[in-house]
Coordinates of C-alpha atoms in Angstrom, one line a residue:
Chain A
M439 CA 33.4 -3.0 -37.9
Y440 CA 35.6 -3.3 -34.9
D441 CA 36.6 -6.6 -33.3
V442 CA 35.2 -5.6 -29.9
V443 CA 33.3 -2.6 -28.5
I444 CA 33.0 -2.2 -24.8
R445 CA 29.9 0.1 -24.6
G446 CA 28.8 2.7 -22.2
G447 CA 31.2 2.2 -19.3
L448 CA 33.0 4.8 -17.1
V449 CA 36.3 4.8 -18.9
V450 CA 39.1 5.4 -16.4
D451 CA 42.0 5.4 -18.8
G452 CA 45.0 5.0 -16.4
S453 CA 46.2 8.6 -16.8
G454 CA 44.7 9.7 -13.5
E455 CA 42.2 12.0 -15.2
A456 CA 38.6 11.8 -14.3
G457 CA 36.7 8.9 -15.8
V458 CA 34.3 9.6 -18.7
L459 CA 31.3 7.7 -20.0
A460 CA 32.3 6.3 -23.4
D461 CA 32.7 3.3 -25.6
V462 CA 36.0 1.6 -26.2
A463 CA 36.6 0.1 -29.6
I464 CA 39.3 -2.5 -30.2
A465 CA 40.8 -3.7 -33.5
G466 CA 43.8 -5.9 -34.1
G467 CA 44.6 -6.3 -30.4
K468 CA 44.8 -2.5 -29.9
I469 CA 42.6 0.3 -28.7
A470 CA 41.2 1.7 -31.9
E471 CA 39.0 4.5 -30.6
I472 CA 37.4 5.9 -27.5
G473 CA 34.3 8.0 -27.7
Q474 CA 30.5 8.0 -27.7
G475 CA 28.3 6.2 -30.2
L476 CA 31.1 4.2 -31.8
A477 CA 30.3 1.8 -34.7
A478 CA 29.4 -1.8 -34.0
G479 CA 31.9 -4.5 -33.0
R480 CA 31.8 -8.2 -33.9
R481 CA 31.6 -8.6 -30.1
E482 CA 29.7 -6.1 -28.0
I483 CA 30.3 -5.9 -24.2
D484 CA 27.8 -4.0 -22.2
A485 CA 29.7 -2.0 -19.5
A486 CA 26.8 0.2 -18.4
G487 CA 27.3 0.9 -14.7
R488 CA 30.8 -0.5 -14.8
V489 CA 34.3 0.9 -14.9
V490 CA 36.5 0.2 -17.9
A491 CA 40.2 0.4 -17.1
P492 CA 43.5 -0.7 -18.4
G493 CA 44.4 -4.2 -17.2
F494 CA 46.3 -4.2 -14.0
I495 CA 50.1 -4.9 -13.9
D496 CA 51.6 -6.9 -11.1
P497 CA 55.3 -6.1 -10.8
H498 CA 56.4 -8.7 -8.3
T499 CA 55.4 -12.3 -8.9
H500 CA 56.9 -15.8 -8.8
F501 CA 54.8 -17.4 -11.5
D502 CA 57.9 -18.7 -13.3
V503 CA 57.0 -22.4 -12.9
Q504 CA 53.3 -22.1 -13.0
L505 CA 53.4 -20.4 -16.4
L506 CA 54.7 -23.7 -17.9
W507 CA 51.3 -25.3 -17.4
D508 CA 49.0 -22.4 -16.6
G509 CA 49.3 -19.5 -19.0
A510 CA 46.7 -17.5 -17.1
A511 CA 48.7 -17.5 -13.9
K512 CA 45.4 -18.3 -12.2
P513 CA 43.9 -16.7 -10.3
A514 CA 45.8 -13.5 -11.2
L515 CA 43.9 -13.0 -14.5
E516 CA 40.4 -13.1 -13.0
H517 CA 41.5 -10.3 -10.6
G518 CA 42.0 -8.1 -13.6
V519 CA 45.8 -8.6 -13.8
T520 CA 46.8 -8.7 -17.5
S521 CA 50.5 -8.4 -17.2
I522 CA 52.9 -9.9 -14.6
V523 CA 56.6 -9.7 -13.8
P524 CA 58.0 -13.0 -12.7
G525 CA 61.7 -13.8 -12.0
N526 CA 61.9 -11.7 -8.8
C527 CA 64.2 -12.1 -5.8
S528 CA 67.2 -13.4 -7.9
L529 CA 65.4 -16.5 -9.1
S530 CA 64.3 -17.3 -12.6
L531 CA 64.1 -20.6 -14.5
A532 CA 66.6 -19.4 -17.1
P533 CA 69.4 -19.3 -18.0
L534 CA 69.9 -22.7 -16.4
K535 CA 72.1 -25.6 -17.3
A536 CA 70.5 -29.1 -17.0
A537 CA 73.1 -30.0 -14.3
D538 CA 72.0 -27.1 -12.2
R539 CA 68.2 -27.7 -12.3
K540 CA 68.1 -29.6 -9.0
A541 CA 69.8 -26.7 -7.2
V542 CA 67.4 -24.1 -8.6
V543 CA 64.4 -26.3 -8.0
G544 CA 65.4 -26.4 -4.3
M545 CA 65.6 -22.6 -4.2
F546 CA 62.2 -22.3 -5.9
Q547 CA 60.6 -24.8 -3.5
Q548 CA 62.0 -22.7 -0.6
I549 CA 60.4 -19.5 -1.9
E550 CA 57.3 -20.8 -3.7
E551 CA 56.5 -23.8 -1.6
M552 CA 55.7 -25.6 -4.9
P553 CA 55.3 -29.4 -4.6
P554 CA 58.1 -31.5 -6.1
E555 CA 55.7 -32.9 -8.7
A556 CA 55.5 -29.4 -10.3
F557 CA 59.0 -29.9 -11.5
T558 CA 58.7 -33.6 -12.5
I559 CA 55.3 -34.2 -14.1
A560 CA 54.0 -30.8 -15.1
F561 CA 56.3 -29.9 -18.0
D562 CA 59.4 -30.9 -19.9
W563 CA 62.6 -29.1 -19.5
T564 CA 63.3 -28.0 -23.0
W565 CA 65.7 -25.1 -22.5
E566 CA 68.9 -23.9 -21.0
D567 CA 69.0 -20.3 -22.3
F568 CA 66.6 -17.5 -21.6
A569 CA 65.2 -17.5 -25.1
G570 CA 64.3 -21.2 -24.7
Y571 CA 62.4 -20.5 -21.5
R572 CA 60.7 -17.5 -23.1
D573 CA 59.6 -19.7 -26.0
A574 CA 58.4 -22.5 -23.7
I575 CA 55.9 -20.3 -21.8
A576 CA 55.0 -18.1 -24.8
K577 CA 53.0 -20.8 -26.5
T578 CA 50.1 -20.8 -24.1
L579 CA 50.0 -17.4 -22.4
S580 CA 46.7 -15.8 -21.5
V581 CA 48.5 -13.0 -19.6
N582 CA 51.3 -10.9 -20.7
V583 CA 54.7 -11.7 -19.1
A584 CA 57.5 -9.2 -18.6
P585 CA 60.2 -11.5 -17.2
L586 CA 63.1 -10.6 -15.0
V587 CA 66.3 -12.7 -15.1
G588 CA 67.6 -13.8 -11.7
H589 CA 71.1 -12.9 -10.5
S590 CA 71.4 -16.2 -8.7
V591 CA 70.9 -18.3 -11.8
I592 CA 73.2 -16.1 -13.9
R593 CA 75.9 -16.7 -11.2
L594 CA 75.1 -20.4 -11.1
F595 CA 75.3 -20.7 -14.9
V596 CA 78.8 -19.1 -15.0
M597 CA 80.3 -20.3 -11.8
G598 CA 78.6 -23.7 -11.0
P599 CA 78.7 -24.7 -7.4
A600 CA 81.3 -22.0 -6.6
A601 CA 78.4 -19.5 -7.0
Q602 CA 77.4 -20.4 -3.5
E603 CA 81.0 -20.3 -2.1
R604 CA 82.9 -17.2 -3.1
T605 CA 83.1 -13.9 -4.9
A606 CA 83.6 -14.0 -8.7
Q607 CA 86.9 -13.5 -10.6
P608 CA 87.1 -10.8 -13.2
G609 CA 86.7 -13.3 -16.0
E610 CA 83.6 -14.7 -14.4
V611 CA 82.1 -11.3 -13.9
A612 CA 82.7 -10.6 -17.6
A613 CA 81.0 -13.9 -18.5
M614 CA 78.0 -12.9 -16.3
Q615 CA 77.8 -9.6 -18.1
D616 CA 77.7 -11.3 -21.5
L617 CA 75.0 -13.7 -20.3
L618 CA 72.9 -10.9 -18.9
R619 CA 73.2 -9.1 -22.2
E620 CA 72.0 -12.2 -24.0
C621 CA 69.0 -12.4 -21.6
L622 CA 68.0 -8.8 -22.1
D623 CA 68.3 -9.3 -25.8
A624 CA 65.9 -12.2 -25.5
G625 CA 63.2 -10.2 -23.7
A626 CA 64.2 -9.9 -20.0
V627 CA 63.0 -6.6 -18.6
G628 CA 65.7 -6.5 -15.9
L629 CA 67.8 -8.3 -13.3
S630 CA 66.6 -9.4 -9.9
T631 CA 68.9 -9.9 -6.9
S632 CA 68.5 -10.7 -3.2
F633 CA 70.5 -9.9 -0.1
V634 CA 68.2 -12.1 2.0
D635 CA 67.0 -15.3 0.5
V636 CA 68.2 -18.8 1.3
D637 CA 67.9 -22.2 -0.4
E638 CA 66.1 -25.2 0.9
T639 CA 69.1 -26.1 3.1
G640 CA 69.4 -22.6 4.6
R641 CA 72.4 -21.6 2.6
P642 CA 72.4 -18.1 1.1
V643 CA 71.3 -18.0 -2.5
P644 CA 74.1 -17.4 -5.0
S645 CA 73.4 -13.7 -5.5
R646 CA 74.4 -13.1 -1.8
Y647 CA 77.9 -14.1 -2.5
A648 CA 78.4 -11.3 -5.0
D649 CA 80.5 -8.3 -4.1
S650 CA 79.6 -4.8 -4.9
A651 CA 81.9 -4.7 -8.0
E652 CA 80.0 -7.6 -9.5
L653 CA 76.6 -6.0 -9.0
D654 CA 78.0 -2.7 -10.4
A655 CA 79.2 -4.6 -13.5
L656 CA 75.8 -6.2 -14.0
C657 CA 74.1 -2.8 -13.6
A658 CA 76.4 -1.4 -16.3
V659 CA 74.8 -3.9 -18.6
L660 CA 71.3 -2.9 -17.4
G661 CA 72.3 0.6 -18.3
E662 CA 73.0 -0.4 -21.9
F663 CA 69.3 -1.3 -22.1
G664 CA 67.9 1.1 -19.5
R665 CA 66.4 -1.8 -17.6
M666 CA 65.3 -2.4 -14.0
L667 CA 67.3 -3.8 -11.1
Q668 CA 65.0 -5.4 -8.5
V669 CA 66.3 -6.1 -5.0
V670 CA 65.3 -7.8 -1.8
P671 CA 67.0 -5.8 0.9
E672 CA 67.5 -6.7 4.5
F673 CA 63.9 -5.6 5.3
Y674 CA 64.1 -6.9 8.8
A675 CA 66.3 -3.9 9.8
T676 CA 65.4 -0.4 8.8
D677 CA 69.0 1.0 9.0
I678 CA 70.3 -1.7 6.6
T679 CA 67.3 -1.1 4.3
I680 CA 68.2 2.6 4.2
A681 CA 71.8 1.7 3.4
R682 CA 70.5 -0.4 0.5
I683 CA 68.4 2.5 -0.7
D684 CA 71.5 4.6 -0.8
Q685 CA 73.4 1.8 -2.7
L686 CA 70.6 1.5 -5.2
A687 CA 70.5 5.3 -5.7
E688 CA 74.2 5.2 -6.6
L689 CA 73.7 2.4 -9.1
S690 CA 70.7 4.2 -10.5
L691 CA 72.6 7.4 -11.0
R692 CA 75.8 5.8 -12.3
H693 CA 74.1 3.6 -14.8
K694 CA 70.9 5.6 -15.5
I695 CA 68.7 2.7 -14.5
P696 CA 65.5 2.4 -12.5
T697 CA 65.7 0.3 -9.4
T698 CA 63.0 -1.2 -7.1
F699 CA 63.1 -2.9 -3.8
S700 CA 60.6 -5.0 -1.9
P701 CA 59.0 -5.7 0.5
L702 CA 58.3 -2.6 2.5
F703 CA 55.6 -2.9 5.0
D704 CA 54.2 -1.1 8.0
S705 CA 54.2 -2.6 11.5
R706 CA 53.0 -1.3 14.9
G707 CA 56.2 -2.9 16.4
N708 CA 58.4 -0.8 14.2
A709 CA 56.3 2.2 13.3
D710 CA 59.2 4.2 12.0
N711 CA 60.3 1.6 9.4
A712 CA 58.2 2.5 6.4
P713 CA 58.1 6.3 7.0
R714 CA 62.0 6.4 7.3
A715 CA 62.5 4.3 4.2
I716 CA 60.1 6.5 2.2
A717 CA 61.8 9.7 3.5
R718 CA 65.1 8.3 2.2
V719 CA 63.6 7.5 -1.1
E720 CA 62.4 11.1 -1.4
E721 CA 65.9 12.3 -0.8
Q722 CA 67.3 10.0 -3.4
F723 CA 64.7 10.9 -6.0
A724 CA 65.5 14.6 -5.3
R725 CA 69.1 13.8 -6.4
G726 CA 67.8 12.3 -9.7
A727 CA 68.0 8.6 -8.6
R728 CA 65.1 6.2 -9.2
V729 CA 64.6 3.9 -6.3
W730 CA 61.0 2.6 -6.2
P731 CA 59.9 1.0 -2.9
Q732 CA 57.2 -1.6 -3.5
M733 CA 54.4 -1.7 -0.9
Q734 CA 51.7 -4.3 -0.8
T735 CA 48.1 -3.4 -0.2
R736 CA 47.0 -6.5 1.7
P737 CA 47.5 -6.8 5.5
I738 CA 49.8 -9.5 6.8
D739 CA 48.2 -12.5 8.4
L740 CA 50.0 -14.7 10.8
S741 CA 49.6 -18.5 10.6
F742 CA 50.9 -21.4 12.7
S743 CA 50.2 -24.9 13.8
L744 CA 51.6 -26.7 16.8
L745 CA 53.7 -28.9 14.5
R746 CA 56.4 -26.2 14.8
P747 CA 57.1 -23.8 17.6
S748 CA 55.8 -20.4 16.7
L749 CA 56.6 -17.0 18.3
F750 CA 52.9 -16.4 18.3
F751 CA 53.1 -17.9 21.8
A752 CA 56.1 -15.8 22.9
R753 CA 54.0 -14.1 25.5
L754 CA 52.9 -17.4 27.2
P755 CA 55.9 -19.0 29.0
R756 CA 54.2 -22.3 29.7
W757 CA 53.2 -22.7 26.1
V758 CA 56.7 -21.8 24.9
R759 CA 58.3 -24.4 27.2
V760 CA 56.0 -27.1 25.9
L761 CA 56.1 -26.2 22.2
R762 CA 59.9 -25.9 22.1
Q763 CA 60.2 -29.6 23.0
P764 CA 60.9 -32.2 20.3
L765 CA 57.7 -33.4 18.5
A766 CA 57.1 -36.7 20.5
E767 CA 57.7 -35.0 23.9
R768 CA 55.6 -32.1 22.8
I769 CA 52.6 -34.3 21.9
A770 CA 53.1 -36.2 25.2
A771 CA 53.1 -32.9 27.2
L772 CA 50.1 -31.5 25.4
G773 CA 48.2 -34.7 26.2
D774 CA 49.2 -34.6 29.9
P775 CA 46.1 -33.2 31.8
E776 CA 48.2 -31.4 34.4
T777 CA 50.5 -29.7 31.8
S778 CA 47.6 -28.7 29.5
A779 CA 45.7 -27.4 32.5
R780 CA 48.6 -25.1 33.4
M781 CA 48.8 -23.9 29.8
I782 CA 45.1 -23.1 29.7
E783 CA 45.6 -21.2 32.9
D784 CA 48.2 -19.1 31.1
A785 CA 45.7 -18.2 28.4
G786 CA 43.6 -16.1 30.8
P787 CA 40.5 -16.4 33.0
D788 CA 38.2 -16.6 30.0
G789 CA 39.8 -19.9 28.9
G790 CA 41.6 -18.2 26.0
L791 CA 38.6 -16.6 24.4
A792 CA 40.2 -13.2 24.1
M793 CA 43.6 -14.6 23.1
F794 CA 42.6 -17.3 20.7
G795 CA 38.9 -16.9 20.0
S796 CA 39.3 -15.0 16.7
L797 CA 41.8 -17.5 15.2
V798 CA 40.5 -19.0 12.0
L799 CA 40.9 -22.7 10.9
R800 CA 42.7 -22.4 7.6
G801 CA 41.9 -25.8 6.0
G802 CA 44.1 -27.7 3.6
D803 CA 45.5 -29.7 6.6
A804 CA 44.5 -32.7 8.7
A805 CA 41.5 -31.0 10.3
P806 CA 38.0 -31.8 9.0
A807 CA 37.3 -29.7 5.9
E808 CA 34.0 -28.5 7.4
L809 CA 35.8 -26.6 10.0
T810 CA 37.6 -24.5 7.4
G811 CA 36.9 -20.8 7.8
Q812 CA 35.3 -21.2 11.3
T813 CA 36.7 -19.3 14.2
L814 CA 38.1 -21.1 17.2
A815 CA 35.4 -19.5 19.3
Q816 CA 32.7 -21.0 17.1
I817 CA 34.3 -24.5 17.2
A818 CA 34.9 -24.2 21.0
E819 CA 31.3 -23.4 21.6
A820 CA 30.1 -26.3 19.4
R821 CA 32.4 -28.6 21.4
G822 CA 31.4 -27.1 24.7
Q823 CA 35.0 -26.3 25.6
G824 CA 37.1 -23.2 26.2
C825 CA 39.2 -21.8 23.3
A826 CA 42.6 -22.8 24.6
R827 CA 41.4 -26.3 25.4
T828 CA 39.9 -26.6 21.9
L829 CA 43.2 -25.4 20.3
I830 CA 45.1 -28.1 22.2
D831 CA 42.6 -31.0 21.8
L832 CA 41.8 -30.3 18.1
S833 CA 45.5 -30.2 17.3
L834 CA 46.2 -33.4 19.2
E835 CA 43.3 -35.1 17.4
H836 CA 44.9 -34.5 14.1
G837 CA 48.6 -35.1 14.8
L838 CA 49.1 -31.3 15.4
D839 CA 48.6 -30.7 11.7
V840 CA 45.9 -28.0 12.2
A841 CA 46.7 -24.6 10.8
F842 CA 45.4 -21.5 12.5
L843 CA 45.2 -18.0 11.1
A844 CA 45.5 -14.7 13.0
A845 CA 44.2 -12.3 10.4
S846 CA 45.5 -8.8 9.7
L847 CA 48.1 -8.6 12.5
G848 CA 50.6 -6.5 10.5
H849 CA 50.5 -3.8 7.8
E850 CA 46.9 -3.5 8.7
D851 CA 46.3 0.1 9.7
T852 CA 44.5 1.6 6.7
D853 CA 44.8 5.1 7.9
R854 CA 48.6 4.8 8.0
I855 CA 49.0 2.7 4.9
G856 CA 46.5 4.6 2.7
P857 CA 48.6 7.8 2.5
M858 CA 51.7 5.7 1.8
L859 CA 50.1 3.8 -1.1
A860 CA 49.0 7.2 -2.5
H861 CA 52.5 8.6 -2.2
P862 CA 53.8 9.4 -5.7
L863 CA 57.1 7.6 -5.1
V864 CA 55.6 4.4 -3.6
H865 CA 55.2 1.7 -6.2
I866 CA 52.2 -0.6 -5.4
G867 CA 53.4 -4.2 -5.8
A868 CA 55.1 -6.9 -3.8
S869 CA 52.2 -9.2 -4.1
D870 CA 54.5 -12.2 -4.4
G871 CA 51.9 -13.9 -6.6
G872 CA 52.7 -17.5 -7.1
A873 CA 54.9 -17.8 -4.0
H874 CA 54.3 -18.9 -0.4
L875 CA 51.7 -21.3 -1.8
A876 CA 51.2 -23.4 1.3
S877 CA 51.4 -20.4 3.7
F878 CA 48.9 -17.8 2.4
A879 CA 47.2 -16.5 -0.7
T880 CA 49.1 -13.9 -2.6
Y881 CA 46.2 -13.0 -4.9
G882 CA 43.6 -10.2 -4.9
D883 CA 45.8 -7.3 -3.7
T884 CA 44.4 -5.2 -6.6
G885 CA 40.8 -5.9 -5.4
Y886 CA 41.8 -5.0 -1.9
L887 CA 43.2 -1.7 -3.1
F888 CA 39.7 -0.7 -4.2
S889 CA 37.7 -2.3 -1.3
E890 CA 39.9 -1.0 1.5
F891 CA 41.6 2.2 0.2
V892 CA 39.4 3.6 -2.6
R893 CA 36.1 3.0 -1.0
K894 CA 37.4 4.3 2.3
G895 CA 38.6 7.5 0.7
H896 CA 42.4 7.2 0.7
L897 CA 42.7 7.2 -3.1
S898 CA 40.3 8.2 -5.9
L899 CA 39.2 5.5 -8.3
E900 CA 41.3 7.2 -11.0
A901 CA 44.4 7.5 -8.8
A902 CA 44.2 3.8 -7.8
V903 CA 43.8 2.7 -11.4
K904 CA 46.8 4.9 -12.4
K905 CA 48.9 3.4 -9.6
I906 CA 48.6 -0.2 -10.9
T907 CA 48.5 0.5 -14.6
S908 CA 50.3 3.4 -16.2
D909 CA 52.5 4.1 -13.3
T910 CA 53.7 0.5 -13.2
A911 CA 54.2 0.4 -17.0
E912 CA 56.2 3.7 -16.9
I913 CA 58.4 2.6 -13.9
W914 CA 59.2 -0.6 -15.7
G915 CA 59.4 0.8 -19.2
L916 CA 56.7 -1.4 -20.6
Q917 CA 55.8 0.0 -24.0
N918 CA 52.2 0.8 -25.0
R919 CA 50.7 -0.7 -21.9
G920 CA 48.9 0.6 -18.9
R921 CA 46.7 3.2 -20.7
L922 CA 43.5 3.1 -22.6
A923 CA 44.4 5.3 -25.7
P924 CA 44.3 4.7 -29.4
G925 CA 47.2 2.6 -30.6
W926 CA 47.9 1.1 -27.1
A927 CA 47.6 -2.6 -26.3
A928 CA 44.0 -3.5 -25.6
D929 CA 44.5 -4.9 -22.1
V930 CA 41.3 -4.1 -20.4
V931 CA 39.4 -4.9 -17.2
V932 CA 35.7 -4.2 -16.7
F933 CA 34.6 -4.1 -13.1
G934 CA 32.1 -2.8 -10.6
A935 CA 33.5 0.2 -8.7
D936 CA 31.6 -0.8 -5.6
A937 CA 32.1 -4.5 -6.0
L938 CA 35.7 -5.0 -6.8
A939 CA 37.3 -6.9 -4.0
R940 CA 39.1 -10.1 -3.1
G941 CA 37.3 -13.2 -1.8
D942 CA 38.0 -15.1 1.3
E943 CA 41.2 -17.2 1.5
R944 CA 40.6 -20.9 0.8
P945 CA 42.7 -24.0 0.2
V946 CA 42.6 -25.6 -3.2
F947 CA 44.4 -28.7 -4.5
D948 CA 45.1 -27.7 -8.0
M949 CA 48.9 -27.9 -8.1
P950 CA 50.5 -30.7 -10.1
G951 CA 50.2 -34.0 -8.2
G952 CA 47.2 -32.6 -6.3
G953 CA 49.4 -30.2 -4.3
M954 CA 47.6 -27.6 -2.1
R955 CA 47.8 -23.9 -2.2
Y956 CA 45.8 -21.1 -0.7
T957 CA 43.9 -18.9 -3.1
R958 CA 41.4 -16.1 -3.3
D959 CA 38.6 -15.6 -5.9
A960 CA 38.0 -12.2 -7.4
R961 CA 34.8 -10.2 -6.6
G962 CA 33.3 -7.6 -9.0
V963 CA 35.4 -8.4 -12.1
D964 CA 33.2 -8.9 -15.1
T965 CA 35.5 -9.1 -18.1
V966 CA 39.2 -9.2 -18.7
L967 CA 40.7 -8.7 -22.2
V968 CA 44.3 -9.4 -23.1
N969 CA 45.6 -7.8 -26.3
G970 CA 42.0 -7.4 -27.5
E971 CA 40.8 -11.0 -26.7
V972 CA 38.3 -11.8 -24.0
A973 CA 40.3 -14.0 -21.6
Y974 CA 37.9 -14.0 -18.7
A975 CA 34.2 -13.3 -18.6
D976 CA 31.1 -14.1 -16.6
G977 CA 33.1 -15.9 -13.9
A978 CA 35.0 -18.2 -16.3
Y979 CA 38.3 -18.4 -18.2
T980 CA 38.1 -18.5 -22.0
D981 CA 40.3 -20.4 -24.4
A982 CA 42.1 -17.1 -25.5
R983 CA 45.8 -17.4 -25.6
S984 CA 46.6 -13.8 -26.5
G985 CA 49.2 -13.1 -23.9
V986 CA 52.6 -12.1 -25.1
I987 CA 56.1 -11.6 -23.7
C988 CA 56.0 -7.9 -23.3
T989 CA 58.9 -5.5 -23.0
Chain B
M1092 CA 75.9 -7.0 31.6
T1093 CA 78.9 -4.8 30.8
D1094 CA 79.2 -1.1 30.2
G1095 CA 79.0 0.1 26.6
E1096 CA 76.9 -2.7 25.2
A1097 CA 73.5 -2.8 23.4
I1098 CA 70.5 -3.6 25.6
I1099 CA 67.1 -4.9 24.6
L1100 CA 64.5 -2.2 25.2
D1101 CA 61.5 -4.0 24.0
A1102 CA 60.4 -7.2 22.2
V1103 CA 57.0 -7.7 20.6
V1104 CA 55.6 -10.4 18.4
A1105 CA 54.5 -9.4 14.8
P1106 CA 53.7 -11.2 11.6
G1107 CA 56.6 -11.5 9.2
H1108 CA 56.6 -11.1 5.4
D1109 CA 56.2 -14.9 5.1
G1110 CA 53.2 -15.1 7.5
A1111 CA 55.2 -16.6 10.3
A1112 CA 55.5 -14.9 13.7
E1113 CA 58.6 -12.8 14.2
L1114 CA 60.1 -11.1 17.2
L1115 CA 60.6 -7.3 16.8
V1116 CA 63.4 -6.5 19.2
T1117 CA 64.2 -2.9 19.9
L1118 CA 67.8 -2.2 21.0
R1119 CA 69.5 0.8 22.6
H1120 CA 73.1 1.1 21.6
P1121 CA 75.8 2.6 23.9
N1122 CA 75.8 5.8 21.8
G1123 CA 72.1 6.2 22.5
G1124 CA 71.0 5.0 19.1
V1125 CA 67.8 2.9 19.0
E1126 CA 67.0 0.4 16.3
T1127 CA 64.5 -2.4 15.8
V1128 CA 65.5 -5.7 14.3
A1129 CA 63.1 -8.5 13.2
L1130 CA 64.1 -12.0 14.3
D1131 CA 62.6 -15.1 12.7
G1132 CA 61.1 -17.9 14.8
E1133 CA 64.2 -19.9 15.2
T1134 CA 66.4 -16.9 16.0
G1135 CA 63.8 -15.5 18.3
F1136 CA 63.5 -18.7 20.3
H1137 CA 67.3 -18.9 20.4
L1138 CA 67.5 -15.4 21.9
M1139 CA 64.9 -16.3 24.5
K1140 CA 66.7 -19.5 25.4
S1141 CA 70.1 -17.7 25.6
C1142 CA 68.6 -15.1 27.9
G1143 CA 67.0 -17.9 30.0
V1144 CA 63.5 -16.6 29.6
S1145 CA 60.3 -18.2 28.3
S1146 CA 58.4 -15.1 27.5
A1147 CA 59.2 -12.1 25.2
A1148 CA 58.0 -9.8 28.1
E1149 CA 61.1 -10.9 30.0
L1150 CA 63.6 -9.8 27.4
P1151 CA 63.8 -6.1 28.1
G1152 CA 67.0 -5.3 30.0
Q1153 CA 68.9 -8.3 28.6
P1154 CA 72.1 -7.6 26.8
W1155 CA 71.9 -8.0 23.0
R1156 CA 75.2 -10.0 22.9
R1157 CA 73.3 -13.0 24.2
I1158 CA 72.1 -13.6 20.7
L1159 CA 75.6 -14.7 19.9
E1160 CA 75.7 -17.4 22.5
G1161 CA 75.5 -20.9 21.2
L1162 CA 75.8 -19.9 17.6

């Protein structure tokens, strides 16, 4: 008798081949058999009318901290994600000396927007080395974790405060190589670095002080293991991004390693950006280099409040002049009838309906919770005001702490992005799961791939599954994951092909100390198994702790 | 404005990777090359202030070197 049999579903095995109606039998945490009329299992899962696929793999997350108290990386697991890669963008929680914790916490707070309590009440620091961190999270994992080690923390470990002051001496570079080697031996799947990020004081993170010789030396160590280099390039400028693609290609060829960079996104204001970057990637792959651009599926929303000046108003001179003032003067100006009347005049003859009407109240701030999810047009109508007047008054009523969302303003053109996501050299990723907590939800990109791109015909069901399962595992060298085949790890997601999607963004207060984050529920995911155990079913997480550190 | 310097061709607002509004500034260099650079909120407002304008629509035609002023 098998442990589990998933019966009668459309098995889309991650290979890209057409799905077939079959049963999937699981024993000992692995796929035992796929076929029709298989023998009984101790647990039977009816998948009739559903798709049975390998668990999805998310290659770009920042769940490093959350994994210390939440081994499911919620809500990633309920979206069908069974394996995650944390430690991106040069930052991981190990190796890390006790004396350097404060500095790294500041960097994490800058990137993740995690509340301070997450680092003081949610877990005990029990490690300094990478193996110690690995063991600290491994006890309670429900998802599989393939961790990167961050270049910034390696630098900090070896150089101390000088890591954010200067280039490294040859002896320090050699020490970093030894430390990286130790991390890779302990289960790291690669090294992450950043040419962009800053700490909480605005200083460049340590990796940005490295010269090219240091990066080359570290890539030589990656070459000993055949492991990944992940990079955040200067994505704000296409020409620099292309120069980085060339640099990564040289590192890939010299050391025989895969490399990946993120983010890469599409924008109407810079329509050539993604196509040019992908064209350069094609050229470098033709030379034998491996430089995988990561592209997210979800559109980019824009959010703002009047607490801080936002370029959202850059087309409205009177608004800019008011919002650039210091807070006290800004509040006074917004409350001045004459000034606000002129601002409203700027917003158009319809009182700002066209300009502001579709803005959505985000919630999680000082505004009444019942307004969350409503558009400004709806609220304005209920108040008997124009939209611009409502934006100003509602903000003033709550100390300006009212967050507005302009949805899908960037990376939103499905007809442009669909073919890019389908491109064989584009790696679907860059979700940033677990980061930007107080700014937007980084969950549900896999569901969005199906609701927006599969169901609108840009990718077949099988191609989409392959993109986020076996392709990802192959790019990252994750062994025996990403396929449904006998002997492979039984990471499985059962979902409705016409139902899989992401829910609406909403604020929740589930961070340590009651901290807020934005999240999205999954739609259409029935069951998720991790290494053969049911980790999520019927809308609820189970007690399964079958996730592993996977390499 | 001087000969042989980069000029702002266009400036539009777009959402950045972090969900904040950015200014996408398109430049034309003296050699004819055109490129687009994304500026974050602080830098974008700094450019507008240095150029003496209160709207992104007023940026085209301004010299790019103004971004250095006051830094």
